[in-house]
mmCIF file with all atom_site columns, C-alpha atoms and ligand atoms in Angstrom:
data_model
loop_
_atom_site.group_PDB
_atom_site.id
_atom_site.type_symbol
_atom_site.label_atom_id
_atom_site.label_alt_id
_atom_site.label_comp_id
_atom_site.label_asym_id
_atom_site.label_entity_id
_atom_site.label_seq_id
_atom_site.pdbx_PDB_ins_code
_atom_site.Cartn_x
_atom_site.Cartn_y
_atom_site.Cartn_z
_atom_site.occupancy
_atom_site.B_iso_or_equiv
_atom_site.pdbx_formal_charge
_atom_site.auth_seq_id
_atom_site.auth_comp_id
_atom_site.auth_asym_id
_atom_site.auth_atom_id
_atom_site.pdbx_PDB_model_num
ATOM   1   C  CA  . MET A 1 1   ? 0.000   0.000   0.000   1.00 86.00 ? 270 MET A CA  1
ATOM   2   C  CA  . SER A 1 2   ? 1.419   3.391   -0.964  1.00 92.00 ? 271 SER A CA  1
ATOM   3   C  CA  . LYS A 1 3   ? 1.991   5.796   1.905   1.00 96.00 ? 272 LYS A CA  1
ATOM   4   C  CA  . ILE A 1 4   ? 1.264   9.477   1.428   1.00 97.00 ? 273 ILE A CA  1
ATOM   5   C  CA  . LEU A 1 5   ? 2.048   12.460  3.603   1.00 98.00 ? 274 LEU A CA  1
ATOM   6   C  CA  . ILE A 1 6   ? -0.171  15.536  3.433   1.00 98.00 ? 275 ILE A CA  1
ATOM   7   C  CA  . VAL A 1 7   ? 1.357   18.718  4.826   1.00 97.00 ? 276 VAL A CA  1
ATOM   8   C  CA  . GLU A 1 8   ? -1.528  21.145  5.143   1.00 96.00 ? 277 GLU A CA  1
ATOM   9   C  CA  . ASP A 1 9   ? -2.437  23.628  7.880   1.00 96.00 ? 278 ASP A CA  1
ATOM   10  C  CA  . GLU A 1 10  ? -6.104  23.963  6.915   1.00 94.00 ? 279 GLU A CA  1
ATOM   11  C  CA  . GLU A 1 11  ? -7.546  20.964  8.661   1.00 94.00 ? 280 GLU A CA  1
ATOM   12  C  CA  . ALA A 1 12  ? -10.774 20.807  6.663   1.00 94.00 ? 281 ALA A CA  1
ATOM   13  C  CA  . ILE A 1 13  ? -8.770  20.585  3.422   1.00 93.00 ? 282 ILE A CA  1
ATOM   14  C  CA  . ALA A 1 14  ? -6.357  18.066  4.888   1.00 95.00 ? 283 ALA A CA  1
ATOM   15  C  CA  . ASP A 1 15  ? -9.251  15.886  6.065   1.00 95.00 ? 284 ASP A CA  1
ATOM   16  C  CA  . LEU A 1 16  ? -10.966 16.008  2.704   1.00 94.00 ? 285 LEU A CA  1
ATOM   17  C  CA  . GLU A 1 17  ? -7.780  15.041  0.863   1.00 95.00 ? 286 GLU A CA  1
ATOM   18  C  CA  . LYS A 1 18  ? -7.100  12.282  3.387   1.00 96.00 ? 287 LYS A CA  1
ATOM   19  C  CA  . ASP A 1 19  ? -10.630 10.835  3.049   1.00 96.00 ? 288 ASP A CA  1
ATOM   20  C  CA  . TYR A 1 20  ? -10.470 10.692  -0.735  1.00 95.00 ? 289 TYR A CA  1
ATOM   21  C  CA  . LEU A 1 21  ? -7.013  9.197   -0.810  1.00 96.00 ? 290 LEU A CA  1
ATOM   22  C  CA  . GLU A 1 22  ? -7.906  6.587   1.813   1.00 96.00 ? 291 GLU A CA  1
ATOM   23  C  CA  . LEU A 1 23  ? -11.008 5.656   -0.181  1.00 95.00 ? 292 LEU A CA  1
ATOM   24  C  CA  . SER A 1 24  ? -8.692  5.082   -3.117  1.00 94.00 ? 293 SER A CA  1
ATOM   25  C  CA  . GLY A 1 25  ? -6.631  2.643   -1.064  1.00 94.00 ? 294 GLY A CA  1
ATOM   26  C  CA  . PHE A 1 26  ? -3.745  4.807   0.116   1.00 96.00 ? 295 PHE A CA  1
ATOM   27  C  CA  . ALA A 1 27  ? -2.340  5.012   3.624   1.00 97.00 ? 296 ALA A CA  1
ATOM   28  C  CA  . VAL A 1 28  ? -2.361  8.693   4.569   1.00 98.00 ? 297 VAL A CA  1
ATOM   29  C  CA  . GLU A 1 29  ? -0.728  10.734  7.281   1.00 98.00 ? 298 GLU A CA  1
ATOM   30  C  CA  . VAL A 1 30  ? -1.277  14.423  7.899   1.00 98.00 ? 299 VAL A CA  1
ATOM   31  C  CA  . ALA A 1 31  ? 1.017   17.072  9.323   1.00 97.00 ? 300 ALA A CA  1
ATOM   32  C  CA  . ASN A 1 32  ? -0.653  20.379  10.162  1.00 96.00 ? 301 ASN A CA  1
ATOM   33  C  CA  . ASP A 1 33  ? 2.433   22.529  10.338  1.00 95.00 ? 302 ASP A CA  1
ATOM   34  C  CA  . GLY A 1 34  ? 5.625   22.902  8.366   1.00 95.00 ? 303 GLY A CA  1
ATOM   35  C  CA  . GLU A 1 35  ? 8.068   21.710  10.936  1.00 96.00 ? 304 GLU A CA  1
ATOM   36  C  CA  . THR A 1 36  ? 6.224   18.481  11.690  1.00 96.00 ? 305 THR A CA  1
ATOM   37  C  CA  . GLY A 1 37  ? 5.782   17.953  7.968   1.00 97.00 ? 306 GLY A CA  1
ATOM   38  C  CA  . LEU A 1 38  ? 9.447   18.464  7.221   1.00 97.00 ? 307 LEU A CA  1
ATOM   39  C  CA  . ASN A 1 39  ? 10.575  16.140  10.001  1.00 97.00 ? 308 ASN A CA  1
ATOM   40  C  CA  . LYS A 1 40  ? 8.161   13.408  8.979   1.00 97.00 ? 309 LYS A CA  1
ATOM   41  C  CA  . ALA A 1 41  ? 9.098   13.746  5.311   1.00 97.00 ? 310 ALA A CA  1
ATOM   42  C  CA  . LEU A 1 42  ? 12.788  13.425  6.093   1.00 96.00 ? 311 LEU A CA  1
ATOM   43  C  CA  . GLU A 1 43  ? 12.627  10.743  8.759   1.00 95.00 ? 312 GLU A CA  1
ATOM   44  C  CA  . GLU A 1 44  ? 9.981   8.438   7.356   1.00 95.00 ? 313 GLU A CA  1
ATOM   45  C  CA  . ASP A 1 45  ? 9.560   6.826   3.991   1.00 93.00 ? 314 ASP A CA  1
ATOM   46  C  CA  . TYR A 1 46  ? 6.602   8.071   2.019   1.00 96.00 ? 315 TYR A CA  1
ATOM   47  C  CA  . ASP A 1 47  ? 5.729   7.222   -1.548  1.00 95.00 ? 316 ASP A CA  1
ATOM   48  C  CA  . LEU A 1 48  ? 4.437   10.705  -2.238  1.00 97.00 ? 317 LEU A CA  1
ATOM   49  C  CA  . LEU A 1 49  ? 4.108   14.111  -0.564  1.00 97.00 ? 318 LEU A CA  1
ATOM   50  C  CA  . ILE A 1 50  ? 1.288   16.598  -0.946  1.00 97.00 ? 319 ILE A CA  1
ATOM   51  C  CA  . LEU A 1 51  ? 2.698   19.869  0.153   1.00 95.00 ? 320 LEU A CA  1
ATOM   52  C  CA  . ASP A 1 52  ? 0.823   23.078  0.850   1.00 94.00 ? 321 ASP A CA  1
ATOM   53  C  CA  . LEU A 1 53  ? 2.831   26.177  0.090   1.00 92.00 ? 322 LEU A CA  1
ATOM   54  C  CA  . MET A 1 54  ? 1.767   28.568  2.834   1.00 90.00 ? 323 MET A CA  1
ATOM   55  C  CA  . LEU A 1 55  ? 2.340   26.947  6.201   1.00 92.00 ? 324 LEU A CA  1
ATOM   56  C  CA  . PRO A 1 56  ? 3.072   28.231  9.670   1.00 89.00 ? 325 PRO A CA  1
ATOM   57  C  CA  . GLY A 1 57  ? 6.731   27.849  10.584  1.00 87.00 ? 326 GLY A CA  1
ATOM   58  C  CA  . VAL A 1 58  ? 8.591   26.188  7.760   1.00 92.00 ? 327 VAL A CA  1
ATOM   59  C  CA  . ASP A 1 59  ? 6.852   26.866  4.448   1.00 91.00 ? 328 ASP A CA  1
ATOM   60  C  CA  . GLY A 1 60  ? 6.312   24.596  1.483   1.00 91.00 ? 329 GLY A CA  1
ATOM   61  C  CA  . PHE A 1 61  ? 9.231   26.073  -0.473  1.00 88.00 ? 330 PHE A CA  1
ATOM   62  C  CA  . GLU A 1 62  ? 11.675  25.116  2.199   1.00 91.00 ? 331 GLU A CA  1
ATOM   63  C  CA  . ILE A 1 63  ? 10.210  21.668  2.806   1.00 94.00 ? 332 ILE A CA  1
ATOM   64  C  CA  . CYS A 1 64  ? 10.359  20.923  -0.909  1.00 93.00 ? 333 CYS A CA  1
ATOM   65  C  CA  . ARG A 1 65  ? 13.962  22.081  -1.165  1.00 91.00 ? 334 ARG A CA  1
ATOM   66  C  CA  . LYS A 1 66  ? 15.119  20.122  1.872   1.00 93.00 ? 335 LYS A CA  1
ATOM   67  C  CA  . VAL A 1 67  ? 13.322  16.934  0.923   1.00 94.00 ? 336 VAL A CA  1
ATOM   68  C  CA  . ARG A 1 68  ? 14.735  17.148  -2.619  1.00 91.00 ? 337 ARG A CA  1
ATOM   69  C  CA  . ASP A 1 69  ? 18.257  17.406  -1.239  1.00 90.00 ? 338 ASP A CA  1
ATOM   70  C  CA  . GLU A 1 70  ? 17.834  13.955  0.226   1.00 91.00 ? 339 GLU A CA  1
ATOM   71  C  CA  . LYS A 1 71  ? 15.037  12.124  -1.538  1.00 90.00 ? 340 LYS A CA  1
ATOM   72  C  CA  . ASN A 1 72  ? 13.352  11.555  -4.881  1.00 88.00 ? 341 ASN A CA  1
ATOM   73  C  CA  . THR A 1 73  ? 9.882   11.125  -3.402  1.00 92.00 ? 342 THR A CA  1
ATOM   74  C  CA  . PRO A 1 74  ? 7.280   12.591  -5.793  1.00 94.00 ? 343 PRO A CA  1
ATOM   75  C  CA  . ILE A 1 75  ? 5.992   15.940  -4.525  1.00 95.00 ? 344 ILE A CA  1
ATOM   76  C  CA  . ILE A 1 76  ? 2.728   17.609  -5.466  1.00 94.00 ? 345 ILE A CA  1
ATOM   77  C  CA  . MET A 1 77  ? 2.650   21.242  -4.360  1.00 93.00 ? 346 MET A CA  1
ATOM   78  C  CA  . VAL A 1 78  ? -0.643  22.963  -3.713  1.00 93.00 ? 347 VAL A CA  1
ATOM   79  C  CA  . SER A 1 79  ? -1.364  26.632  -3.285  1.00 90.00 ? 348 SER A CA  1
ATOM   80  C  CA  . ALA A 1 80  ? -4.346  28.928  -3.051  1.00 85.00 ? 349 ALA A CA  1
ATOM   81  C  CA  . LYS A 1 81  ? -2.692  31.408  -5.359  1.00 81.00 ? 350 LYS A CA  1
ATOM   82  C  CA  . LYS A 1 82  ? -2.106  30.859  -9.032  1.00 77.00 ? 351 LYS A CA  1
ATOM   83  C  CA  . ASP A 1 83  ? 0.744   33.384  -8.857  1.00 78.00 ? 352 ASP A CA  1
ATOM   84  C  CA  . ASP A 1 84  ? 2.539   31.284  -6.287  1.00 77.00 ? 353 ASP A CA  1
ATOM   85  C  CA  . ILE A 1 85  ? 2.332   28.280  -8.524  1.00 73.00 ? 354 ILE A CA  1
ATOM   86  C  CA  . ASP A 1 86  ? 4.065   30.225  -11.288 1.00 74.00 ? 355 ASP A CA  1
ATOM   87  C  CA  . LYS A 1 87  ? 6.654   31.342  -8.777  1.00 74.00 ? 356 LYS A CA  1
ATOM   88  C  CA  . ILE A 1 88  ? 7.474   27.837  -7.555  1.00 72.00 ? 357 ILE A CA  1
ATOM   89  C  CA  . ARG A 1 89  ? 7.700   26.538  -11.087 1.00 70.00 ? 358 ARG A CA  1
ATOM   90  C  CA  . GLY A 1 90  ? 10.160  29.313  -11.777 1.00 66.00 ? 359 GLY A CA  1
ATOM   91  C  CA  . LEU A 1 91  ? 12.263  28.422  -8.758  1.00 71.00 ? 360 LEU A CA  1
ATOM   92  C  CA  . GLY A 1 92  ? 12.818  24.905  -9.999  1.00 74.00 ? 361 GLY A CA  1
ATOM   93  C  CA  . LEU A 1 93  ? 12.528  23.374  -6.547  1.00 77.00 ? 362 LEU A CA  1
ATOM   94  C  CA  . GLY A 1 94  ? 12.013  19.952  -7.984  1.00 81.00 ? 363 GLY A CA  1
ATOM   95  C  CA  . ALA A 1 95  ? 8.319   19.499  -7.269  1.00 87.00 ? 364 ALA A CA  1
ATOM   96  C  CA  . ASP A 1 96  ? 6.701   17.040  -9.663  1.00 89.00 ? 365 ASP A CA  1
ATOM   97  C  CA  . ASP A 1 97  ? 3.341   18.722  -9.958  1.00 90.00 ? 366 ASP A CA  1
ATOM   98  C  CA  . TYR A 1 98  ? 1.396   21.812  -8.892  1.00 89.00 ? 367 TYR A CA  1
ATOM   99  C  CA  . MET A 1 99  ? -2.265  22.287  -8.122  1.00 91.00 ? 368 MET A CA  1
ATOM   100 C  CA  . THR A 1 100 ? -4.221  25.435  -7.387  1.00 90.00 ? 369 THR A CA  1
ATOM   101 C  CA  . LYS A 1 101 ? -6.816  25.368  -4.601  1.00 88.00 ? 370 LYS A CA  1
ATOM   102 C  CA  . PRO A 1 102 ? -9.657  24.738  -4.753  1.00 87.00 ? 371 PRO A CA  1
ATOM   103 C  CA  . PHE A 1 103 ? -9.315  21.530  -6.740  1.00 89.00 ? 372 PHE A CA  1
ATOM   104 C  CA  . SER A 1 104 ? -11.582 18.546  -6.901  1.00 90.00 ? 373 SER A CA  1
ATOM   105 C  CA  . PRO A 1 105 ? -10.486 15.640  -4.697  1.00 89.00 ? 374 PRO A CA  1
ATOM   106 C  CA  . SER A 1 106 ? -10.860 13.248  -7.617  1.00 91.00 ? 375 SER A CA  1
ATOM   107 C  CA  . GLU A 1 107 ? -8.419  15.373  -9.619  1.00 93.00 ? 376 GLU A CA  1
ATOM   108 C  CA  . LEU A 1 108 ? -5.968  15.061  -6.738  1.00 94.00 ? 377 LEU A CA  1
ATOM   109 C  CA  . VAL A 1 109 ? -6.425  11.283  -6.590  1.00 95.00 ? 378 VAL A CA  1
ATOM   110 C  CA  . ALA A 1 110 ? -5.874  11.024  -10.355 1.00 95.00 ? 379 ALA A CA  1
ATOM   111 C  CA  . ARG A 1 111 ? -2.648  13.004  -10.158 1.00 95.00 ? 380 ARG A CA  1
ATOM   112 C  CA  . VAL A 1 112 ? -1.414  11.044  -7.139  1.00 96.00 ? 381 VAL A CA  1
ATOM   113 C  CA  . LYS A 1 113 ? -1.973  7.793   -9.025  1.00 95.00 ? 382 LYS A CA  1
ATOM   114 C  CA  . ALA A 1 114 ? -0.217  9.114   -12.114 1.00 93.00 ? 383 ALA A CA  1
ATOM   115 C  CA  . HIS A 1 115 ? 2.844   10.240  -10.156 1.00 93.00 ? 384 HIS A CA  1
ATOM   116 C  CA  . LEU A 1 116 ? 3.081   7.021   -8.204  1.00 93.00 ? 385 LEU A CA  1
ATOM   117 C  CA  . ALA A 1 117 ? 2.915   4.988   -11.399 1.00 91.00 ? 386 ALA A CA  1
ATOM   118 C  CA  . ARG A 1 118 ? 5.547   7.151   -13.054 1.00 88.00 ? 387 ARG A CA  1
ATOM   119 C  CA  . TYR A 1 119 ? 7.815   6.899   -10.038 1.00 87.00 ? 388 TYR A CA  1
ATOM   120 C  CA  . GLU A 1 120 ? 7.460   3.131   -9.871  1.00 83.00 ? 389 GLU A CA  1
ATOM   121 C  CA  . ARG A 1 121 ? 8.430   2.860   -13.521 1.00 81.00 ? 390 ARG A CA  1
ATOM   122 C  CA  . LEU A 1 122 ? 11.450  5.034   -12.805 1.00 78.00 ? 391 LEU A CA  1
ATOM   123 C  CA  . ILE A 1 123 ? 12.492  2.929   -9.829  1.00 75.00 ? 392 ILE A CA  1
ATOM   124 C  CA  . GLY A 1 124 ? 11.815  -0.283  -11.716 1.00 71.00 ? 393 GLY A CA  1
ATOM   125 C  CA  . SER A 1 125 ? 14.013  0.712   -14.608 1.00 67.00 ? 394 SER A CA  1
ATOM   126 C  CA  . ALA A 1 126 ? 16.803  1.678   -12.224 1.00 63.00 ? 395 ALA A CA  1
ATOM   127 C  CA  . VAL A 1 127 ? 16.901  -1.745  -10.607 1.00 63.00 ? 396 VAL A CA  1
ATOM   128 C  CA  . GLU A 1 128 ? 19.631  -3.690  -12.276 1.00 67.00 ? 397 GLU A CA  1
ATOM   129 C  CA  . GLU A 1 129 ? 18.553  -7.042  -13.523 1.00 73.00 ? 398 GLU A CA  1
ATOM   130 C  CA  . ASN A 1 130 ? 20.544  -10.102 -12.666 1.00 77.00 ? 399 ASN A CA  1
ATOM   131 C  CA  . LYS A 1 131 ? 22.818  -11.274 -15.415 1.00 87.00 ? 400 LYS A CA  1
ATOM   132 C  CA  . VAL A 1 132 ? 21.565  -14.661 -16.467 1.00 91.00 ? 401 VAL A CA  1
ATOM   133 C  CA  . ILE A 1 133 ? 23.093  -17.076 -18.961 1.00 92.00 ? 402 ILE A CA  1
ATOM   134 C  CA  . GLU A 1 134 ? 20.682  -19.596 -20.423 1.00 92.00 ? 403 GLU A CA  1
ATOM   135 C  CA  . ILE A 1 135 ? 21.902  -22.311 -22.717 1.00 90.00 ? 404 ILE A CA  1
ATOM   136 C  CA  . ARG A 1 136 ? 19.481  -25.121 -23.463 1.00 89.00 ? 405 ARG A CA  1
ATOM   137 C  CA  . GLY A 1 137 ? 18.410  -26.543 -20.087 1.00 90.00 ? 406 GLY A CA  1
ATOM   138 C  CA  . LEU A 1 138 ? 21.189  -24.826 -18.186 1.00 94.00 ? 407 LEU A CA  1
ATOM   139 C  CA  . LYS A 1 139 ? 20.514  -21.551 -16.422 1.00 95.00 ? 408 LYS A CA  1
ATOM   140 C  CA  . ILE A 1 140 ? 23.238  -19.631 -14.604 1.00 95.00 ? 409 ILE A CA  1
ATOM   141 C  CA  . ASP A 1 141 ? 22.356  -16.546 -12.594 1.00 93.00 ? 410 ASP A CA  1
ATOM   142 C  CA  . THR A 1 142 ? 25.789  -14.975 -12.407 1.00 91.00 ? 411 THR A CA  1
ATOM   143 C  CA  . THR A 1 143 ? 24.603  -12.212 -10.070 1.00 88.00 ? 412 THR A CA  1
ATOM   144 C  CA  . ALA A 1 144 ? 22.936  -14.465 -7.505  1.00 89.00 ? 413 ALA A CA  1
ATOM   145 C  CA  . ARG A 1 145 ? 25.495  -17.222 -8.193  1.00 93.00 ? 414 ARG A CA  1
ATOM   146 C  CA  . ARG A 1 146 ? 22.871  -19.912 -8.638  1.00 94.00 ? 415 ARG A CA  1
ATOM   147 C  CA  . VAL A 1 147 ? 22.606  -22.670 -11.198 1.00 95.00 ? 416 VAL A CA  1
ATOM   148 C  CA  . TRP A 1 148 ? 19.619  -24.638 -12.456 1.00 95.00 ? 417 TRP A CA  1
ATOM   149 C  CA  . VAL A 1 149 ? 19.594  -27.689 -14.678 1.00 94.00 ? 418 VAL A CA  1
ATOM   150 C  CA  . ASN A 1 150 ? 16.222  -28.221 -16.337 1.00 92.00 ? 419 ASN A CA  1
ATOM   151 C  CA  . GLY A 1 151 ? 14.606  -26.104 -13.639 1.00 92.00 ? 420 GLY A CA  1
ATOM   152 C  CA  . GLU A 1 152 ? 16.258  -27.938 -10.774 1.00 92.00 ? 421 GLU A CA  1
ATOM   153 C  CA  . GLU A 1 153 ? 18.772  -26.011 -8.704  1.00 94.00 ? 422 GLU A CA  1
ATOM   154 C  CA  . ARG A 1 154 ? 22.245  -27.503 -8.204  1.00 95.00 ? 423 ARG A CA  1
ATOM   155 C  CA  . ALA A 1 155 ? 24.789  -26.527 -5.578  1.00 95.00 ? 424 ALA A CA  1
ATOM   156 C  CA  . PHE A 1 156 ? 28.256  -25.496 -6.764  1.00 95.00 ? 425 PHE A CA  1
ATOM   157 C  CA  . THR A 1 157 ? 31.429  -24.680 -4.906  1.00 93.00 ? 426 THR A CA  1
ATOM   158 C  CA  . THR A 1 158 ? 32.908  -21.244 -5.553  1.00 91.00 ? 427 THR A CA  1
ATOM   159 C  CA  . LYS A 1 159 ? 35.532  -22.469 -7.977  1.00 93.00 ? 428 LYS A CA  1
ATOM   160 C  CA  . GLU A 1 160 ? 33.170  -24.820 -9.786  1.00 95.00 ? 429 GLU A CA  1
ATOM   161 C  CA  . PHE A 1 161 ? 30.765  -21.928 -10.233 1.00 96.00 ? 430 PHE A CA  1
ATOM   162 C  CA  . ASP A 1 162 ? 33.515  -19.581 -11.438 1.00 95.00 ? 431 ASP A CA  1
ATOM   163 C  CA  . LEU A 1 163 ? 34.835  -22.123 -13.900 1.00 96.00 ? 432 LEU A CA  1
ATOM   164 C  CA  . LEU A 1 164 ? 31.401  -23.002 -15.275 1.00 96.00 ? 433 LEU A CA  1
ATOM   165 C  CA  . THR A 1 165 ? 30.444  -19.326 -15.580 1.00 96.00 ? 434 THR A CA  1
ATOM   166 C  CA  . PHE A 1 166 ? 33.699  -18.441 -17.273 1.00 95.00 ? 435 PHE A CA  1
ATOM   167 C  CA  . LEU A 1 167 ? 33.282  -21.186 -19.871 1.00 96.00 ? 436 LEU A CA  1
ATOM   168 C  CA  . ALA A 1 168 ? 29.580  -20.477 -20.418 1.00 95.00 ? 437 ALA A CA  1
ATOM   169 C  CA  . SER A 1 169 ? 30.353  -16.760 -20.839 1.00 94.00 ? 438 SER A CA  1
ATOM   170 C  CA  . HIS A 1 170 ? 32.717  -17.621 -23.692 1.00 94.00 ? 439 HIS A CA  1
ATOM   171 C  CA  . PRO A 1 171 ? 30.910  -20.323 -25.633 1.00 93.00 ? 440 PRO A CA  1
ATOM   172 C  CA  . ASN A 1 172 ? 32.629  -22.045 -28.545 1.00 93.00 ? 441 ASN A CA  1
ATOM   173 C  CA  . HIS A 1 173 ? 35.982  -20.798 -27.332 1.00 95.00 ? 442 HIS A CA  1
ATOM   174 C  CA  . VAL A 1 174 ? 38.595  -23.465 -26.627 1.00 96.00 ? 443 VAL A CA  1
ATOM   175 C  CA  . TYR A 1 175 ? 40.655  -22.902 -23.492 1.00 96.00 ? 444 TYR A CA  1
ATOM   176 C  CA  . THR A 1 176 ? 43.692  -24.848 -22.397 1.00 94.00 ? 445 THR A CA  1
ATOM   177 C  CA  . LYS A 1 177 ? 43.869  -26.117 -18.850 1.00 92.00 ? 446 LYS A CA  1
ATOM   178 C  CA  . ASP A 1 178 ? 46.663  -23.603 -18.218 1.00 90.00 ? 447 ASP A CA  1
ATOM   179 C  CA  . GLU A 1 179 ? 44.466  -20.742 -19.357 1.00 91.00 ? 448 GLU A CA  1
ATOM   180 C  CA  . LEU A 1 180 ? 41.564  -21.905 -17.231 1.00 93.00 ? 449 LEU A CA  1
ATOM   181 C  CA  . PHE A 1 181 ? 43.782  -22.395 -14.221 1.00 91.00 ? 450 PHE A CA  1
ATOM   182 C  CA  . SER A 1 182 ? 45.163  -18.887 -14.425 1.00 88.00 ? 451 SER A CA  1
ATOM   183 C  CA  . GLN A 1 183 ? 41.669  -17.456 -15.015 1.00 89.00 ? 452 GLN A CA  1
ATOM   184 C  CA  . ILE A 1 184 ? 40.001  -19.090 -12.053 1.00 90.00 ? 453 ILE A CA  1
ATOM   185 C  CA  . TRP A 1 185 ? 42.739  -19.782 -9.553  1.00 86.00 ? 454 TRP A CA  1
ATOM   186 C  CA  . ASP A 1 186 ? 45.115  -17.085 -8.533  1.00 71.00 ? 455 ASP A CA  1
ATOM   187 C  CA  . MET A 1 187 ? 48.792  -17.733 -8.962  1.00 64.00 ? 456 MET A CA  1
ATOM   188 C  CA  . GLU A 1 188 ? 49.524  -18.277 -5.286  1.00 58.00 ? 457 GLU A CA  1
ATOM   189 C  CA  . SER A 1 189 ? 46.951  -20.977 -4.870  1.00 63.00 ? 458 SER A CA  1
ATOM   190 C  CA  . ILE A 1 190 ? 48.109  -24.470 -4.253  1.00 65.00 ? 459 ILE A CA  1
ATOM   191 C  CA  . GLY A 1 191 ? 47.339  -26.820 -7.045  1.00 67.00 ? 460 GLY A CA  1
ATOM   192 C  CA  . ASP A 1 192 ? 48.098  -27.342 -10.636 1.00 77.00 ? 461 ASP A CA  1
ATOM   193 C  CA  . ILE A 1 193 ? 46.289  -27.776 -13.879 1.00 80.00 ? 462 ILE A CA  1
ATOM   194 C  CA  . ALA A 1 194 ? 45.049  -31.178 -12.714 1.00 87.00 ? 463 ALA A CA  1
ATOM   195 C  CA  . THR A 1 195 ? 42.731  -29.146 -10.473 1.00 90.00 ? 464 THR A CA  1
ATOM   196 C  CA  . VAL A 1 196 ? 41.007  -27.970 -13.633 1.00 93.00 ? 465 VAL A CA  1
ATOM   197 C  CA  . THR A 1 197 ? 40.359  -31.548 -14.722 1.00 93.00 ? 466 THR A CA  1
ATOM   198 C  CA  . VAL A 1 198 ? 38.934  -32.422 -11.314 1.00 94.00 ? 467 VAL A CA  1
ATOM   199 C  CA  . HIS A 1 199 ? 36.623  -29.412 -11.329 1.00 95.00 ? 468 HIS A CA  1
ATOM   200 C  CA  . ILE A 1 200 ? 35.438  -30.053 -14.875 1.00 96.00 ? 469 ILE A CA  1
ATOM   201 C  CA  . LYS A 1 201 ? 34.558  -33.595 -13.816 1.00 96.00 ? 470 LYS A CA  1
ATOM   202 C  CA  . LYS A 1 202 ? 32.541  -32.318 -10.850 1.00 96.00 ? 471 LYS A CA  1
ATOM   203 C  CA  . ILE A 1 203 ? 30.737  -29.707 -12.919 1.00 97.00 ? 472 ILE A CA  1
ATOM   204 C  CA  . ARG A 1 204 ? 29.829  -32.335 -15.513 1.00 97.00 ? 473 ARG A CA  1
ATOM   205 C  CA  . GLU A 1 205 ? 28.395  -34.577 -12.837 1.00 96.00 ? 474 GLU A CA  1
ATOM   206 C  CA  . LYS A 1 206 ? 26.090  -31.722 -11.875 1.00 96.00 ? 475 LYS A CA  1
ATOM   207 C  CA  . ILE A 1 207 ? 25.016  -30.449 -15.267 1.00 96.00 ? 476 ILE A CA  1
ATOM   208 C  CA  . GLU A 1 208 ? 25.377  -33.287 -17.749 1.00 94.00 ? 477 GLU A CA  1
ATOM   209 C  CA  . TYR A 1 209 ? 22.760  -35.919 -18.326 1.00 91.00 ? 478 TYR A CA  1
ATOM   210 C  CA  . ASP A 1 210 ? 25.450  -38.310 -19.501 1.00 93.00 ? 479 ASP A CA  1
ATOM   211 C  CA  . THR A 1 211 ? 28.964  -37.411 -18.376 1.00 91.00 ? 480 THR A CA  1
ATOM   212 C  CA  . SER A 1 212 ? 30.567  -39.712 -20.946 1.00 91.00 ? 481 SER A CA  1
ATOM   213 C  CA  . ASN A 1 213 ? 28.826  -37.785 -23.687 1.00 93.00 ? 482 ASN A CA  1
ATOM   214 C  CA  . PRO A 1 214 ? 28.837  -34.172 -22.451 1.00 94.00 ? 483 PRO A CA  1
ATOM   215 C  CA  . GLN A 1 215 ? 26.396  -31.708 -24.025 1.00 94.00 ? 484 GLN A CA  1
ATOM   216 C  CA  . TYR A 1 216 ? 27.835  -28.582 -22.449 1.00 96.00 ? 485 TYR A CA  1
ATOM   217 C  CA  . ILE A 1 217 ? 31.525  -28.794 -21.736 1.00 96.00 ? 486 ILE A CA  1
ATOM   218 C  CA  . GLU A 1 218 ? 33.385  -30.663 -24.448 1.00 95.00 ? 487 GLU A CA  1
ATOM   219 C  CA  . THR A 1 219 ? 36.891  -32.032 -24.140 1.00 95.00 ? 488 THR A CA  1
ATOM   220 C  CA  . ILE A 1 220 ? 39.065  -30.994 -27.034 1.00 93.00 ? 489 ILE A CA  1
ATOM   221 C  CA  . TRP A 1 221 ? 41.700  -33.678 -26.908 1.00 91.00 ? 490 TRP A CA  1
ATOM   222 C  CA  . GLY A 1 222 ? 45.220  -32.441 -26.582 1.00 90.00 ? 491 GLY A CA  1
ATOM   223 C  CA  . VAL A 1 223 ? 44.043  -28.844 -26.141 1.00 91.00 ? 492 VAL A CA  1
ATOM   224 C  CA  . GLY A 1 224 ? 41.502  -28.235 -23.393 1.00 94.00 ? 493 GLY A CA  1
ATOM   225 C  CA  . TYR A 1 225 ? 37.814  -27.517 -23.052 1.00 96.00 ? 494 TYR A CA  1
ATOM   226 C  CA  . ARG A 1 226 ? 35.088  -25.735 -24.914 1.00 96.00 ? 495 ARG A CA  1
ATOM   227 C  CA  . PHE A 1 227 ? 31.578  -24.765 -23.864 1.00 95.00 ? 496 PHE A CA  1
ATOM   228 C  CA  . LYS A 1 228 ? 29.231  -25.830 -26.644 1.00 93.00 ? 497 LYS A CA  1
ATOM   229 C  CA  . MET A 1 229 ? 26.720  -23.172 -27.619 1.00 85.00 ? 498 MET A CA  1
HETATM 230 CA CA1 . CA  B 2 .   ? -1.820  26.926  3.973   1.00 59.13 ? 369 CA  B CA1 1
#
């Protein structure tokens, strides 16, 4: 449920806005003066702010500016004076929308919904998707470091995962055991290229249907390994 903060000193207006927004399924809190409003807006997490311009104490200009310094919460500014609206637009305080009082509550609800939807799209597009490699029945989530074979998750050790991911990220490329060893194991690590062979064997046991006839990691005799695309 989206949470909205109304900062409005005229209680009748605040109540009306609150009622309409609650009827539309929003959780609403009201602050009747600027200072309370500013503190709440900064300390708590709201999905949207409705900010009256003329307030006792800290006014809407200042609240908007201070909130914008810290947060991207959508802000709808309301004012009784059309002139003030022009003024705040001109100041570029970073409010997302402006409404002149009196306005119809349904107009307010419509704008709130529009801004919330826009903001969610913005947030959604900013979330980085996991990098996933999918080759036939094999799915590797390289971000979450998880592997599925035909929808069934398999557990991998760190090095097995690194080796599998490296090969699957470079399909059809033949790597020697030396190359793979230096890619996956750092130079100081104890072991030798036989480690690569052992790990390939373990990976195959986890991802191949028939390890004697591998479908993913092929052995190129006398050279090394290749991930079949
Ligand atoms: Ca006011």
